[in-house]
Amino acid sequence: MDYLRVLGQSLDRSGFPWKKLIITFQVAQYVFEGFLSFRQYKILQETRPPKTLEGEVDQETYDKSQAYGRAKARFGSISGIYSQVQNFGTIYYDVLPRLWDLTGTWLFRYSPQGFTGEIMHTLIFFFIYNLITTIINLPVAYYSTFVLEEKFGFNKSTVKLWVTDLLKGQALGIALGTPLLSAFLAIVQKTGNSFFYYLFLFGISVQLFAITIYPIAILPLFNKLSPLKEGDLKTGVEALAKRLDFPLKELFVIDGSKRSAHSNAYFYGLPWKKHIVIYDTLIEKSETEEVVAVLSHELGHWSLSHTTKLFGIAQFHMFYIFALFSVFINNRSLYQSFGFHKEFPIIIGFILFSEALAPMDMVIKLLMNVLSRKFEFEADEFAVKLGYSTQLAKSLIKLQIQNLSTMDADWMYASYHFSHPILPERLGALGWSGKEKKADPKAMNGEKPSSVATGREL
């Protein structure tokens, strides 16, 4: 595309302060998100639950939920500062060009003949950089699991299991990352200025492959999937799937309690063969009809084509990313601003391009959350039409209590960060009053507030 080439040439200006610009973006984003967190922290200091929840949540549970929210907010603030220090240190001390030169020296001295070139160099650079980053972030990850989550009774993992998961993740990253990154680089090298078309097709192929291989080869490395036993729950879920013509292949229970006390349920698979996975914690803490109601919401996403729409949007976003990358891949001023004066590696170009794209990513995140909120209300409405209004409301309340999820939110913070409506909004749309449960069509059909709920995937 000529206009992409022209745009690329116009952005490649000698001496353009890319480094200062990107640092400014990072600081601005950090300050903006800090401002939102400050607004949310004031909500987390409230001492009384929202009116909708006054008859559903006791004071002790509400206080504990607020304390959990404040603890996560403080942790997020500290880990955010830690991340910013890492980013500034990486940029200020020219870590990327230094590490690239160092790995190039290692490759020249120690690699067998034939194992040279940009692809091999990139693999060594990428995996060492990833290993360093992982090690630096170990204290944050450890604190999150064994201090924060432990304090509020959610952590079920052990240090041994945590370390094992970490090592499996690194090994998996090497096993899958090597061929994927090699293919990515080879496509860019061999297909000229139109490489983004081929990267797009490659990306779609990888996603379809991942959908197929993940439950077979990857998920079992970390969790155990067991067939759901015969009983009322299995009968109810199968009846629901048959009622909706959902192509259910298998029903699984996952041992989520192995690591956490949080609950969830989801489905995955190809269009003609789907699998439903229910957390053992959800089954243990909910009535059968409540679990079925949760799944009626999840299958509502499928029936209303939400998953298909989101997949389509993801493909468009991927194409847009690769197309814009073609604008920056030959931008010498960008490379030189970050210390690359002789070599211009593809992977470095992609990393720097991603940093330059950060402001646009913030806008996309906001828009996707708006769409996600809309879909969540629609899936709730779908469950209501199936007759699960009361059961879904009860299940949402139980999950809120069990997960100590945020029970109220600042509208600005919620609009930017959350992808799901907060519980009071969902109960209001469901028409829940504690005694009379009647869905509010006006609330269900779009006249809803803009805030959204915690990171729960229900």
XYZ file of N, CA and C in Angstrom, residues 241-379:
417
model
N -27.816 -27.193 26.867
C -27.098 -27.205 25.594
C -28.003 -27.691 24.453
N -28.797 -28.724 24.730
C -29.712 -29.237 23.714
C -30.784 -28.216 23.366
N -31.262 -27.533 24.361
C -32.291 -26.501 24.159
C -31.798 -25.375 23.250
N -30.493 -25.070 23.340
C -29.920 -23.965 22.576
C -29.210 -24.427 21.308
N -29.232 -25.741 21.051
C -28.484 -26.309 19.917
C -26.992 -25.999 20.021
N -26.499 -25.970 21.242
C -25.086 -25.738 21.482
C -24.333 -27.044 21.216
N -23.290 -27.013 20.360
C -22.604 -28.262 19.971
C -21.687 -28.791 21.071
N -22.287 -29.213 22.167
C -21.522 -29.682 23.320
C -20.927 -31.049 23.049
N -19.611 -31.131 23.189
C -18.912 -32.395 23.013
C -18.621 -33.051 24.357
N -18.074 -32.265 25.307
C -17.714 -32.821 26.607
C -17.931 -31.796 27.709
N -18.182 -32.312 28.903
C -18.336 -31.490 30.109
C -17.215 -31.844 31.069
N -16.456 -30.835 31.486
C -15.316 -31.092 32.362
C -15.434 -30.317 33.663
N -14.778 -30.867 34.687
C -14.550 -30.155 35.942
C -13.049 -29.936 36.040
N -12.640 -28.703 36.331
C -11.220 -28.383 36.445
C -10.866 -28.168 37.913
N -9.693 -28.629 38.295
C -9.282 -28.538 39.703
C -8.728 -27.154 40.010
N -9.558 -26.140 39.875
C -9.139 -24.767 40.175
C -8.733 -24.581 41.617
N -9.312 -25.389 42.513
C -9.003 -25.279 43.941
C -7.564 -25.662 44.248
N -6.882 -26.235 43.277
C -5.482 -26.601 43.452
C -4.616 -25.374 43.689
N -5.064 -24.233 43.121
C -4.269 -23.009 43.227
C -5.011 -21.865 43.890
N -6.329 -21.818 43.734
C -7.061 -20.647 44.213
C -8.467 -21.032 44.636
N -9.057 -20.190 45.489
C -10.435 -20.408 45.929
C -11.438 -19.667 45.045
N -10.949 -18.926 44.055
C -11.845 -18.216 43.145
C -12.600 -19.205 42.264
N -13.782 -18.773 41.774
C -14.655 -19.650 40.983
C -14.879 -19.079 39.594
N -15.181 -19.987 38.655
C -15.458 -19.553 37.292
C -16.014 -20.722 36.483
N -16.404 -20.424 35.242
C -16.837 -21.430 34.276
C -16.664 -20.832 32.891
N -16.344 -21.658 31.919
C -16.148 -21.150 30.565
C -16.316 -22.292 29.566
N -16.351 -21.933 28.272
C -16.369 -22.955 27.231
C -15.302 -22.615 26.198
N -14.900 -23.603 25.436
C -13.889 -23.399 24.399
C -14.128 -24.415 23.289
N -13.391 -24.259 22.199
C -13.461 -25.235 21.131
C -13.764 -24.631 19.782
N -13.780 -25.480 18.775
C -14.095 -25.076 17.417
C -15.607 -24.910 17.267
N -16.059 -24.232 16.215
C -17.491 -23.932 16.086
C -18.395 -25.159 16.145
N -17.930 -26.274 15.649
C -18.766 -27.473 15.595
C -18.526 -28.437 16.767
N -17.603 -28.100 17.657
C -17.294 -29.002 18.775
C -16.838 -28.173 19.972
N -17.733 -28.015 20.956
C -17.446 -27.183 22.111
C -17.302 -28.029 23.376
N -16.512 -27.499 24.305
C -16.309 -28.141 25.605
C -16.617 -27.120 26.693
N -17.321 -27.539 27.710
C -17.636 -26.677 28.845
C -16.776 -27.098 30.033
N -16.169 -26.110 30.688
C -15.309 -26.364 31.844
C -15.881 -25.613 33.047
N -16.098 -26.328 34.139
C -16.636 -25.745 35.371
C -15.613 -25.914 36.480
N -15.314 -24.860 37.183
C -14.380 -24.949 38.304
C -15.000 -25.768 39.437
N -14.180 -26.590 40.054
C -14.684 -27.397 41.166
C -15.159 -26.508 42.313
N -14.534 -25.335 42.464
C -14.950 -24.413 43.520
C -16.361 -23.879 43.273
N -16.723 -23.695 42.013
C -18.069 -23.219 41.689
C -19.109 -24.283 42.032
N -18.793 -25.530 41.725
C -19.719 -26.628 42.020
C -19.895 -26.801 43.520
N -18.790 -26.698 44.246
C -18.827 -26.914 45.693
C -19.632 -25.839 46.426
N -19.629 -24.620 45.909
C -20.207 -23.491 46.634
C -21.544 -23.014 46.076
N -22.078 -23.713 45.079
C -23.326 -23.262 44.449
C -24.323 -24.407 44.339
N -25.595 -24.037 44.290
C -26.646 -25.020 44.023
C -26.606 -25.397 42.538
N -27.153 -26.558 42.227
C -27.135 -27.042 40.850
C -27.763 -26.037 39.888
N -28.939 -25.510 40.234
C -29.621 -24.570 39.350
C -28.834 -23.279 39.176
N -28.077 -22.908 40.183
C -27.268 -21.692 40.080
C -26.114 -21.887 39.111
N -25.507 -23.068 39.118
C -24.434 -23.351 38.168
C -24.991 -23.356 36.747
N -26.152 -23.966 36.565
C -26.790 -23.982 35.244
C -27.119 -22.561 34.798
N -27.543 -21.720 35.742
C -27.860 -20.325 35.412
C -26.607 -19.583 34.948
N -25.483 -19.823 35.621
C -24.221 -19.216 35.204
C -23.878 -19.643 33.776
N -24.062 -20.925 33.496
C -23.762 -21.427 32.152
C -24.764 -20.917 31.123
N -25.982 -20.623 31.542
C -26.943 -20.036 30.600
C -26.469 -18.651 30.169
N -25.828 -17.935 31.087
C -25.213 -16.644 30.741
C -24.058 -16.852 29.771
N -23.198 -17.821 30.066
C -22.049 -18.083 29.196
C -22.490 -18.517 27.802
N -23.464 -19.388 27.740
C -23.949 -19.850 26.436
C -24.719 -18.743 25.723
N -25.188 -17.772 26.491
C -25.799 -16.601 25.881
C -24.789 -15.858 25.017
N -23.553 -15.793 25.469
C -22.499 -15.170 24.661
C -22.359 -15.896 23.322
N -22.442 -17.221 23.372
C -22.326 -17.999 22.135
C -23.552 -17.804 21.254
N -24.737 -17.918 21.843
C -25.973 -17.826 21.071
C -26.147 -16.455 20.427
N -25.665 -15.414 21.097
C -25.785 -14.046 20.586
C -24.591 -13.651 19.722
N -23.736 -14.627 19.434
C -22.568 -14.426 18.552
C -21.547 -13.444 19.131
N -21.537 -13.291 20.448
C -20.552 -12.397 21.049
C -19.130 -12.910 20.819
N -18.937 -14.213 20.985
C -17.599 -14.771 20.807
C -17.133 -14.616 19.360
N -18.048 -14.803 18.425
C -17.697 -14.639 17.016
C -17.351 -13.187 16.706
N -18.136 -12.276 17.238
C -17.882 -10.847 17.010
C -16.540 -10.433 17.605
N -16.261 -10.896 18.816
C -14.992 -10.546 19.450
C -13.810 -11.150 18.704
N -14.002 -12.357 18.181
C -12.947 -12.978 17.375
C -12.692 -12.153 16.122
N -13.773 -11.702 15.486
C -13.628 -10.870 14.291
C -12.925 -9.563 14.590
N -13.290 -8.937 15.705
C -12.640 -7.686 16.098
C -11.159 -7.925 16.370
N -10.846 -9.054 17.013
C -9.449 -9.379 17.304
C -8.647 -9.539 16.014
N -9.269 -10.120 14.975
C -8.561 -10.296 13.709
C -8.314 -8.951 13.031
N -9.298 -8.078 13.094
C -9.129 -6.741 12.529
C -8.015 -5.987 13.262
N -8.002 -6.116 14.585
C -6.982 -5.456 15.386
C -5.598 -5.997 15.049
N -5.499 -7.308 14.873
C -4.217 -7.911 14.526
C -3.728 -7.404 13.170
N -4.633 -7.323 12.199
C -4.253 -6.823 10.877
C -3.798 -5.370 10.955
N -4.511 -4.592 11.728
C -4.172 -3.173 11.889
C -2.801 -3.013 12.554
N -2.489 -3.874 13.531
C -1.189 -3.827 14.203
C -0.074 -4.151 13.211
N -0.245 -5.225 12.455
C 0.803 -5.624 11.512
C 0.959 -4.605 10.382
N -0.154 -4.031 9.937
C -0.076 -3.019 8.876
C 0.669 -1.778 9.361
N 0.368 -1.350 10.589
C 1.083 -0.194 11.141
C 2.553 -0.515 11.398
N 2.827 -1.759 11.747
C 4.218 -2.156 11.958
C 5.029 -1.978 10.678
N 4.402 -2.200 9.523
C 5.097 -2.013 8.249
C 5.513 -0.560 8.046
N 4.830 0.360 8.735
C 5.181 1.776 8.658
C 6.460 2.061 9.451
N 6.662 1.324 10.541
C 7.777 1.608 11.457
C 8.978 0.692 11.274
N 8.826 -0.390 10.548
C 9.885 -1.400 10.533
C 11.196 -0.877 9.950
N 11.120 0.081 9.042
C 12.332 0.644 8.446
C 12.626 2.059 8.945
N 12.037 2.434 10.079
C 12.215 3.779 10.619
C 13.561 3.863 11.348
N 14.573 4.316 10.630
C 15.926 4.376 11.200
C 15.999 5.354 12.382
N 15.238 6.440 12.332
C 15.282 7.410 13.430
C 14.776 6.807 14.728
N 13.810 5.893 14.639
C 13.295 5.215 15.835
C 14.366 4.305 16.427
N 14.999 3.489 15.581
C 16.074 2.612 16.050
C 17.211 3.431 16.671
N 17.645 4.466 15.954
C 18.789 5.246 16.404
C 18.510 5.981 17.708
N 17.271 6.392 17.918
C 16.912 7.071 19.149
C 17.101 6.169 20.358
N 17.050 4.849 20.136
C 17.195 3.889 21.240
C 18.540 3.159 21.184
N 19.504 3.716 20.458
C 20.862 3.185 20.512
C 21.225 2.168 19.462
N 20.382 1.947 18.471
C 20.689 1.007 17.395
C 21.110 1.804 16.155
N 22.433 1.854 15.921
C 22.958 2.680 14.840
C 23.497 1.862 13.672
N 23.875 0.618 13.929
C 24.454 -0.207 12.872
C 23.521 -1.340 12.449
N 22.847 -1.931 13.415
C 21.909 -3.023 13.126
C 20.487 -2.560 13.423
N 19.525 -3.090 12.652
C 18.129 -2.707 12.832
C 17.265 -3.974 12.872
N 17.364 -4.705 13.991
C 16.675 -6.008 14.091
C 15.150 -5.863 14.035
N 14.515 -6.825 13.421
C 13.059 -6.812 13.278
C 12.383 -6.828 14.643
N 12.864 -7.686 15.547
C 12.211 -7.827 16.846
C 12.318 -6.533 17.655
N 13.442 -5.842 17.529
C 13.601 -4.566 18.229
C 12.625 -3.540 17.656
N 12.493 -3.542 16.341
C 11.537 -2.641 15.709
C 10.129 -2.882 16.210
N 9.773 -4.155 16.383
C 8.425 -4.476 16.849
C 8.231 -4.045 18.303
N 9.249 -4.233 19.139
C 9.167 -3.819 20.541
C 9.000 -2.304 20.639
N 9.810 -1.556 19.901
C 9.745 -0.096 19.948
C 8.442 0.416 19.345
N 8.003 -0.223 18.276
C 6.717 0.133 17.671
C 5.580 -0.060 18.678
N 5.617 -1.148 19.435
C 4.581 -1.413 20.433
C 4.558 -0.321 21.495
N 5.737 0.160 21.881
C 5.806 1.250 22.861
C 5.212 2.536 22.285
N 5.501 2.819 21.018
C 4.982 4.029 20.382
C 3.470 3.973 20.210
N 2.930 2.754 20.163
C 1.499 2.578 19.926
C 0.679 2.623 21.217
N 1.329 2.777 22.354
C 0.652 2.703 23.648
C -0.569 3.614 23.774
N -0.509 4.872 23.344
C -1.705 5.722 23.481
C -2.921 5.171 22.744
N -2.691 4.618 21.553
C -3.800 4.033 20.806
C -4.343 2.802 21.514
N -3.455 2.044 22.145
C -3.901 0.862 22.888
C -4.821 1.241 24.043
N -4.564 2.381 24.667
C -5.428 2.847 25.757
C -6.838 3.115 25.250
N -6.934 3.730 24.084
C -8.244 4.025 23.493
C -8.969 2.741 23.131
N -8.239 1.804 22.550
C -8.840 0.522 22.167
C -9.325 -0.238 23.392
N -8.540 -0.197 24.465
C -8.941 -0.857 25.715
C -10.260 -0.292 26.223
N -10.389 1.025 26.208
C -11.623 1.669 26.659
C -12.808 1.242 25.800
N -12.642 1.262 24.485
C -13.739 0.910 23.579
C -14.131 -0.558 23.721
N -13.137 -1.423 23.914
C -13.444 -2.839 24.080
C -14.192 -3.090 25.380
N -13.879 -2.344 26.427
C -14.609 -2.481 27.677
C -16.059 -2.018 27.534
N -16.260 -0.961 26.762
C -17.630 -0.502 26.497
C -18.424 -1.613 25.812
N -17.822 -2.212 24.799
C -18.496 -3.296 24.079
C -18.709 -4.503 24.978
N -17.715 -4.825 25.790
C -17.826 -5.976 26.686
C -18.962 -5.792 27.684
N -19.109 -4.592 28.223
C -20.209 -4.330 29.157
C -21.547 -4.579 28.477
N -21.664 -4.095 27.261
C -22.898 -4.288 26.498
C -23.195 -5.781 26.328
N -22.189 -6.541 25.984
C -22.366 -7.980 25.792
C -22.761 -8.679 27.090
N -22.184 -8.240 28.212
C -22.508 -8.879 29.492
C -23.970 -8.648 29.868
N -24.453 -7.444 29.668
C -25.870 -7.193 29.935
C -26.757 -8.026 29.013
N -26.362 -8.150 27.757
C -27.150 -8.933 26.803
C -27.163 -10.416 27.184
N -26.032 -10.930 27.668
C -25.975 -12.334 28.090
C -26.837 -12.551 29.336
